[in-house]
Coordinates of C-alpha atoms in Angstrom, one line a residue:
M1 CA -31.4 -47.8 106.3
I2 CA -32.0 -49.9 109.4
G3 CA -30.1 -47.4 111.6
W4 CA -32.5 -44.7 110.6
L5 CA -35.5 -47.0 111.1
I6 CA -34.3 -47.7 114.7
I7 CA -34.0 -44.0 115.4
G8 CA -37.5 -43.5 113.8
C9 CA -39.0 -46.3 115.9
E10 CA -37.5 -44.9 119.1
I11 CA -39.0 -41.5 118.3
G12 CA -42.3 -43.1 117.3
F13 CA -42.4 -45.0 120.6
W14 CA -42.1 -41.7 122.6
I15 CA -44.5 -39.9 120.3
F16 CA -47.2 -42.5 121.0
V17 CA -46.4 -42.4 124.7
I18 CA -46.6 -38.6 124.9
A19 CA -49.7 -38.4 122.6
G20 CA -51.4 -41.1 124.7
L21 CA -50.6 -39.2 128.0
F22 CA -51.6 -35.9 126.4
A23 CA -55.0 -37.4 125.3
R24 CA -55.5 -39.0 128.7
Y25 CA -54.7 -36.0 130.9
I26 CA -55.0 -32.8 128.9
L27 CA -57.8 -33.7 126.5
K28 CA -59.5 -35.9 129.1
K29 CA -59.9 -38.7 126.5
K30 CA -58.9 -41.8 128.5
K31 CA -60.0 -44.2 125.8
L32 CA -58.1 -42.4 123.0
G33 CA -55.1 -42.2 125.3
G34 CA -55.2 -45.9 125.9
Y35 CA -55.4 -46.6 122.2
L36 CA -52.4 -44.4 121.5
L37 CA -50.4 -46.1 124.3
L38 CA -51.3 -49.5 122.8
C39 CA -49.8 -48.4 119.5
T40 CA -46.3 -48.5 121.1
P41 CA -45.9 -52.3 120.4
I42 CA -46.8 -51.7 116.8
V43 CA -43.7 -49.6 116.4
D44 CA -41.7 -52.6 117.6
L45 CA -43.4 -55.0 115.1
I46 CA -42.6 -52.6 112.3
L47 CA -38.9 -52.5 113.4
I48 CA -38.5 -56.3 113.6
A49 CA -40.4 -56.9 110.4
A50 CA -38.2 -54.4 108.5
T51 CA -35.1 -55.8 109.9
V52 CA -36.0 -59.4 108.9
V53 CA -37.1 -58.3 105.4
D54 CA -33.8 -56.4 105.0
L55 CA -31.8 -59.5 106.0
K56 CA -33.9 -61.8 103.9
N57 CA -33.4 -59.5 100.9
G58 CA -29.7 -60.1 101.0
A59 CA -28.3 -57.5 103.5
V60 CA -25.3 -58.5 105.5
A61 CA -26.1 -58.2 109.2
D62 CA -24.4 -55.3 111.0
I63 CA -24.6 -53.6 114.4
F64 CA -27.9 -51.9 113.4
H65 CA -29.6 -55.3 112.8
S66 CA -28.4 -56.4 116.2
L67 CA -29.6 -53.2 117.8
A68 CA -33.1 -53.8 116.4
A69 CA -33.3 -57.0 118.4
I70 CA -31.9 -55.3 121.5
Y71 CA -34.4 -52.5 121.1
I72 CA -37.3 -55.0 121.1
G73 CA -35.9 -56.8 124.1
V74 CA -35.4 -53.6 126.1
T75 CA -38.9 -52.4 125.1
V76 CA -40.4 -55.6 126.4
G77 CA -38.3 -55.7 129.5
F78 CA -38.5 -52.0 130.5
G79 CA -41.3 -50.6 128.3
K80 CA -44.1 -50.9 130.8
R81 CA -41.9 -49.5 133.6
M82 CA -40.9 -46.5 131.3
I83 CA -44.6 -45.8 130.4
H84 CA -45.6 -46.0 134.1
W85 CA -42.8 -43.6 135.0
A86 CA -43.9 -41.1 132.3
D87 CA -47.6 -41.6 133.3
E88 CA -46.9 -40.8 137.0
R89 CA -45.0 -37.6 136.1
F90 CA -47.5 -36.5 133.5
A91 CA -50.4 -37.0 135.8
Y92 CA -48.6 -35.1 138.6
T93 CA -47.6 -32.2 136.3
F94 CA -50.7 -31.8 134.2
A95 CA -53.6 -33.4 136.1
G96 CA -53.0 -32.8 139.7
G97 CA -52.1 -36.4 140.4
P98 CA -50.1 -37.5 143.4
K99 CA -46.4 -36.6 143.5
P100 CA -44.4 -39.6 142.2
K101 CA -42.5 -41.5 144.9
K102 CA -38.8 -41.3 144.8
A103 CA -36.9 -44.5 144.5
P104 CA -35.3 -45.6 147.7
R105 CA -31.7 -44.4 148.0
G106 CA -30.5 -47.1 150.4
G107 CA -31.4 -50.1 152.5
K108 CA -33.2 -53.3 151.5
E109 CA -35.7 -51.5 149.3
H110 CA -32.9 -50.0 147.2
A111 CA -31.3 -53.4 146.9
R112 CA -34.6 -54.9 145.9
N113 CA -35.1 -52.3 143.2
E114 CA -31.6 -52.9 141.8
R115 CA -32.3 -56.6 141.6
K116 CA -35.7 -56.0 139.9
G117 CA -33.8 -53.8 137.3
W118 CA -31.4 -56.6 136.7
Y119 CA -34.2 -59.1 136.2
R120 CA -35.7 -56.8 133.6
H121 CA -32.3 -56.6 131.9
L122 CA -32.1 -60.4 132.0
L123 CA -35.6 -60.6 130.4
S124 CA -34.5 -58.1 127.8
W125 CA -31.4 -60.1 127.1
V126 CA -33.3 -63.4 126.7
I127 CA -35.9 -61.8 124.3
G128 CA -33.2 -59.9 122.3
C129 CA -31.0 -63.0 122.0
S130 CA -34.0 -65.1 121.0
L131 CA -34.7 -62.7 118.3
L132 CA -31.1 -62.7 117.1
L133 CA -31.1 -66.5 117.0
A134 CA -34.5 -66.5 115.2
M135 CA -33.4 -64.0 112.6
T136 CA -30.2 -66.0 112.0
A137 CA -32.2 -69.2 111.6
F138 CA -34.9 -67.5 109.4
V139 CA -32.3 -66.0 107.0
G140 CA -30.5 -69.3 106.9
D141 CA -27.1 -67.9 105.7
L142 CA -24.6 -67.8 108.5
S143 CA -22.1 -65.9 106.4
R144 CA -24.5 -62.9 106.3
T145 CA -25.8 -63.2 109.9
Q146 CA -22.7 -64.0 111.9
A147 CA -22.7 -60.4 113.3
L148 CA -26.1 -61.2 115.0
L149 CA -24.6 -64.1 116.8
N150 CA -21.4 -62.2 117.7
F151 CA -23.5 -59.7 119.6
I152 CA -24.9 -62.2 122.1
P153 CA -21.7 -62.6 124.2
R154 CA -21.1 -58.8 124.0
W155 CA -24.5 -58.1 125.5
G156 CA -23.9 -60.9 127.9
F157 CA -20.8 -59.1 129.2
F158 CA -22.8 -56.0 130.0
L159 CA -25.5 -58.2 131.6
A160 CA -22.8 -59.8 133.8
I161 CA -21.5 -56.3 134.8
D162 CA -25.1 -55.2 135.6
F163 CA -25.5 -58.4 137.7
I164 CA -22.4 -57.6 139.8
W165 CA -23.5 -54.0 140.2
S166 CA -27.1 -54.8 141.0
F167 CA -26.5 -57.6 143.4
S168 CA -23.6 -55.9 145.2
Y169 CA -26.3 -53.8 147.0
T170 CA -27.8 -57.0 148.4
L171 CA -24.4 -58.0 149.9
W172 CA -23.4 -54.5 150.8
P173 CA -26.5 -52.3 151.1
K174 CA -26.1 -48.5 150.9
K175 CA -27.0 -46.8 154.1
D176 CA -30.5 -45.4 154.1
K177 CA -30.3 -41.6 154.4

């Protein structure tokens, strides 16, 4: 059940983003668009609440319960950036807004962007892991929630790889084209 809820929440997130941008730029209803965009965190609250209720009602934690925490962490870490990215492109395509700037492909700016992306990943990891630990403590049955704790070092491994990748551009910057 939780797996489908995660998929539904991801779809719901993008529906609210697109509906908000549609209202803002096509319907020219900036206030409505703002309200719709503000609904995106509600999707996250529904997901985490359903996950906690599922675990509290006796479910044994699995990958999907861990993914719920990761989804929340990534949404907090990258959500504003994703919405800003979509907003720029929507404004350009449908409302005559300025052409979105391309990300730097080399030099110090590229290295800075890579580091910023890693810091967002770190924030996502901290929030996601905090949620995993909080869910484990709240349920209070380690035999059913061990999978949540097992996911922390796995995600940490990917965070470490991302660190190496992102900061390598600081030490060895790509040539600016």
